[in-house]
Amino acid sequence: MTLKVNEIFMSIQGESSYAGRPSVFVRLAGCNLRCSYCDTRYADNEGQHLGIADVIEAVTSYRCPLVEITGGEPLIQEGTPELIRRLLDQGFTVLLETNGSLDIGCVDERCVRILDVKCPSSGESEKNLPENQAKLTGLDEIKFVIGDREDYEYAKAVLSGGLSGRTGLKPPLFSPVFGRIDLAMLARWIIEDHLDVRLQVQLHKLIWDPDARGV
């Protein structure tokens, strides 16, 4: 079984509750959505087909215990769950970044599934698969990318619809669209509304050039 791989590299984890930790990134090619703020459009088509064993060999060469499978959208490729399972079996901590439009039930629950709930400014909010939220475990994380006040209110509505009352879940991630929304303003909204969420910035874009690849 092969996967179309855009790039494999080691960097500092820029997002999620794992932010700041060294991580190996496996970026898979292809995506089923076209978000307005997408910063990895190059992954739509660019890539080479690699066997799962070859991907694991490349990951292992970095000698790093934390691995993120990202894209594009990893779950459009049939072999992604098998790659994740085999990495987990070898003792890696595995994160999966997924856009929320495809069923996460096929992914091993030992994996940290980072579920993106698309807000209106993405242009893809109608593609959210609400059933995914019921499949989240205490390992998983849920993320809202916020570009404006409408997105913020949308995220609040999703949370008040049931997620905020579920015990054992990590605080949701509120991630501002880079360069589109003022961080201090988003922070103020969160404080004023007493939300139990994690405001996250894309740390890698603060360390390196925001348009840099492979970092």
Coordinates of C-alpha atoms in Angstrom, one line a residue:
M1 CA 0.0 0.0 0.0
T2 CA 1.3 3.4 -0.9
L3 CA 0.6 7.0 0.1
K4 CA 1.1 10.2 -1.9
V5 CA 3.5 12.2 0.3
N6 CA 4.2 15.9 -0.2
E7 CA 7.0 16.2 2.3
I8 CA 8.5 14.7 5.4
F9 CA 10.5 17.0 7.7
M10 CA 11.4 17.7 11.3
S11 CA 10.4 21.0 12.9
I12 CA 8.9 22.5 16.1
Q13 CA 5.3 21.8 16.6
G14 CA 3.5 25.1 16.0
E15 CA -0.1 24.3 17.1
S16 CA -2.2 22.2 19.5
S17 CA -1.4 21.5 23.1
Y18 CA 1.9 20.0 21.8
A19 CA 3.1 23.4 20.6
G20 CA 6.8 24.0 21.2
R21 CA 7.8 20.3 21.0
P22 CA 10.1 19.0 18.3
S23 CA 8.1 16.9 15.9
V24 CA 8.3 15.0 12.6
F25 CA 5.7 16.0 10.1
V26 CA 4.4 13.8 7.4
R27 CA 2.5 16.0 5.0
L28 CA 0.2 13.9 2.7
A29 CA -0.9 15.3 -0.7
G30 CA -4.4 16.1 -1.7
C31 CA -7.4 17.8 -0.1
N32 CA -11.2 17.6 -0.5
L33 CA -11.7 21.2 0.7
R34 CA -10.7 24.7 -0.5
C35 CA -10.5 26.9 2.6
S36 CA -10.1 30.6 2.0
Y37 CA -7.1 30.9 4.2
C38 CA -5.3 27.7 3.3
D39 CA -1.5 28.0 3.7
T40 CA -0.6 24.6 2.2
R41 CA -2.2 24.8 -1.2
Y42 CA 1.1 23.4 -2.6
A43 CA 0.1 20.1 -1.1
D44 CA -3.0 19.7 -3.3
N45 CA -1.1 17.9 -6.0
E46 CA 2.6 17.9 -5.4
G47 CA 4.0 14.6 -4.0
Q48 CA 5.5 11.2 -4.6
H49 CA 4.1 7.7 -3.9
L50 CA 5.8 6.0 -1.1
G51 CA 5.2 2.7 0.6
I52 CA 4.1 2.8 4.2
A53 CA 7.4 1.1 5.3
D54 CA 9.4 3.8 3.4
V55 CA 7.5 6.5 5.2
I56 CA 8.1 4.9 8.6
E57 CA 11.8 4.5 7.8
A58 CA 12.0 8.2 6.9
V59 CA 10.2 9.1 10.1
T60 CA 12.4 6.9 12.2
S61 CA 15.6 8.5 10.8
Y62 CA 14.8 11.7 12.6
R63 CA 15.0 10.0 16.1
C64 CA 12.0 12.0 17.4
P65 CA 9.1 10.3 19.3
L66 CA 6.4 12.8 18.2
V67 CA 4.9 12.5 14.7
E68 CA 2.2 14.5 13.1
I69 CA 0.3 13.3 10.0
T70 CA -1.1 16.3 8.2
G71 CA -1.9 17.6 4.7
G72 CA -3.8 18.5 2.7
E73 CA -6.4 16.2 4.2
P74 CA -4.8 12.9 5.3
L75 CA -8.0 10.9 5.5
I76 CA -8.7 11.1 1.8
Q77 CA -6.0 8.5 1.4
E78 CA -7.0 4.9 2.1
G79 CA -3.6 4.0 3.6
T80 CA -3.5 6.7 6.3
P81 CA -5.2 4.7 9.1
E82 CA -2.7 1.9 8.5
L83 CA 0.3 4.3 8.6
I84 CA -1.0 5.7 11.9
R85 CA -1.5 2.2 13.4
R86 CA 1.9 1.0 12.5
L87 CA 3.6 4.2 13.9
L88 CA 1.7 3.7 17.1
D89 CA 2.7 0.1 17.3
Q90 CA 6.3 1.2 17.0
G91 CA 5.9 3.5 20.1
F92 CA 5.5 6.9 18.4
T93 CA 3.1 9.5 19.7
V94 CA 1.0 10.3 16.7
L95 CA -1.1 13.4 16.0
L96 CA -3.5 13.6 13.1
E97 CA -4.6 16.9 11.7
T98 CA -8.0 16.5 9.9
N99 CA -10.4 19.0 8.4
G100 CA -13.5 17.5 10.0
S101 CA -15.3 16.6 6.8
L102 CA -14.5 12.9 6.9
D103 CA -15.2 10.2 9.4
I104 CA -12.5 10.0 12.1
G105 CA -13.8 6.6 13.3
C106 CA -11.4 4.7 11.0
V107 CA -8.4 6.1 13.0
D108 CA -6.9 4.2 15.9
E109 CA -8.0 5.8 19.2
R110 CA -4.5 5.8 20.5
C111 CA -3.8 8.6 18.0
V112 CA -4.4 12.2 19.0
R113 CA -7.0 13.3 16.5
I114 CA -7.0 17.1 16.1
L115 CA -10.4 17.8 14.6
D116 CA -10.9 21.1 12.8
V117 CA -14.4 22.5 12.9
K118 CA -14.7 24.8 9.9
C119 CA -16.1 28.3 10.6
P120 CA -17.9 30.5 8.1
S121 CA -14.9 32.5 6.8
S122 CA -13.3 29.3 5.6
G123 CA -16.0 29.0 3.0
E124 CA -16.4 25.3 3.9
S125 CA -18.4 25.3 7.1
E126 CA -21.2 23.3 5.5
K127 CA -18.8 20.4 5.0
N128 CA -18.4 19.8 8.8
L129 CA -19.3 16.3 9.8
P130 CA -21.1 16.8 13.2
E131 CA -21.0 13.1 14.0
N132 CA -17.2 13.4 14.5
Q133 CA -17.6 15.4 17.7
A134 CA -19.3 12.4 19.5
K135 CA -16.2 10.3 18.6
L136 CA -13.7 12.5 20.4
T137 CA -11.9 11.0 23.4
G138 CA -9.9 12.5 26.1
L139 CA -6.8 12.2 23.9
D140 CA -8.2 14.2 21.1
E141 CA -8.4 18.0 20.4
I142 CA -10.9 20.2 18.6
K143 CA -9.9 23.3 16.8
F144 CA -11.7 26.4 15.5
V145 CA -9.8 28.6 13.0
I146 CA -11.1 32.2 13.7
G147 CA -11.0 34.9 11.1
D148 CA -13.5 37.4 12.4
R149 CA -16.3 37.9 14.9
E150 CA -18.8 35.8 12.9
D151 CA -16.4 32.8 13.2
Y152 CA -16.0 33.4 16.9
E153 CA -19.7 33.4 17.5
Y154 CA -20.0 30.3 15.3
A155 CA -17.4 28.5 17.4
K156 CA -19.2 29.6 20.6
A157 CA -22.5 28.2 19.3
V158 CA -20.9 24.8 18.4
L159 CA -19.4 24.6 21.9
S160 CA -22.7 25.5 23.6
G161 CA -24.4 22.9 21.5
G162 CA -22.9 20.1 23.6
L163 CA -19.2 20.0 23.6
S164 CA -18.7 22.4 26.5
G165 CA -20.7 20.0 28.7
R166 CA -18.7 16.9 27.9
T167 CA -16.2 15.9 30.6
G168 CA -12.7 14.6 29.9
L169 CA -12.2 16.7 26.7
K170 CA -9.3 19.1 26.5
P171 CA -10.1 22.8 26.2
P172 CA -10.9 23.6 22.5
L173 CA -8.3 25.4 20.5
F174 CA -9.1 28.9 19.1
S175 CA -6.6 29.6 16.3
P176 CA -6.6 33.0 14.7
V177 CA -6.2 33.2 10.9
F178 CA -2.6 34.4 10.5
G179 CA -2.5 38.1 9.6
R180 CA -6.3 38.4 9.4
I181 CA -7.5 39.0 13.0
D182 CA -5.9 41.0 15.8
L183 CA -4.7 38.7 18.6
A184 CA -5.4 41.1 21.4
M185 CA -9.0 41.5 20.2
L186 CA -9.6 37.7 20.0
A187 CA -8.0 37.4 23.5
R188 CA -10.3 40.1 24.8
W189 CA -13.4 38.3 23.4
I190 CA -12.4 35.1 25.1
I191 CA -11.7 36.8 28.4
E192 CA -15.0 38.8 28.3
D193 CA -17.0 35.6 27.6
H194 CA -15.1 33.5 30.2
L195 CA -14.5 30.8 27.7
D196 CA -12.5 27.7 28.8
V197 CA -10.5 27.5 25.5
R198 CA -6.9 27.6 24.5
L199 CA -5.8 30.6 22.4
Q200 CA -3.1 29.3 20.1
V201 CA -0.9 31.0 17.6
Q202 CA 0.9 29.3 14.8
L203 CA 4.3 29.3 16.6
H204 CA 6.2 28.1 13.5
K205 CA 5.1 31.3 11.7
L206 CA 6.6 33.4 14.4
I207 CA 9.9 31.5 14.4
W208 CA 10.4 31.4 10.7
D209 CA 9.1 33.2 7.6
P210 CA 5.3 32.6 7.5
D211 CA 5.6 31.3 3.9
A212 CA 8.5 29.0 4.5
R213 CA 8.1 25.3 3.7
G214 CA 9.5 22.4 5.5
V215 CA 9.8 24.2 8.9

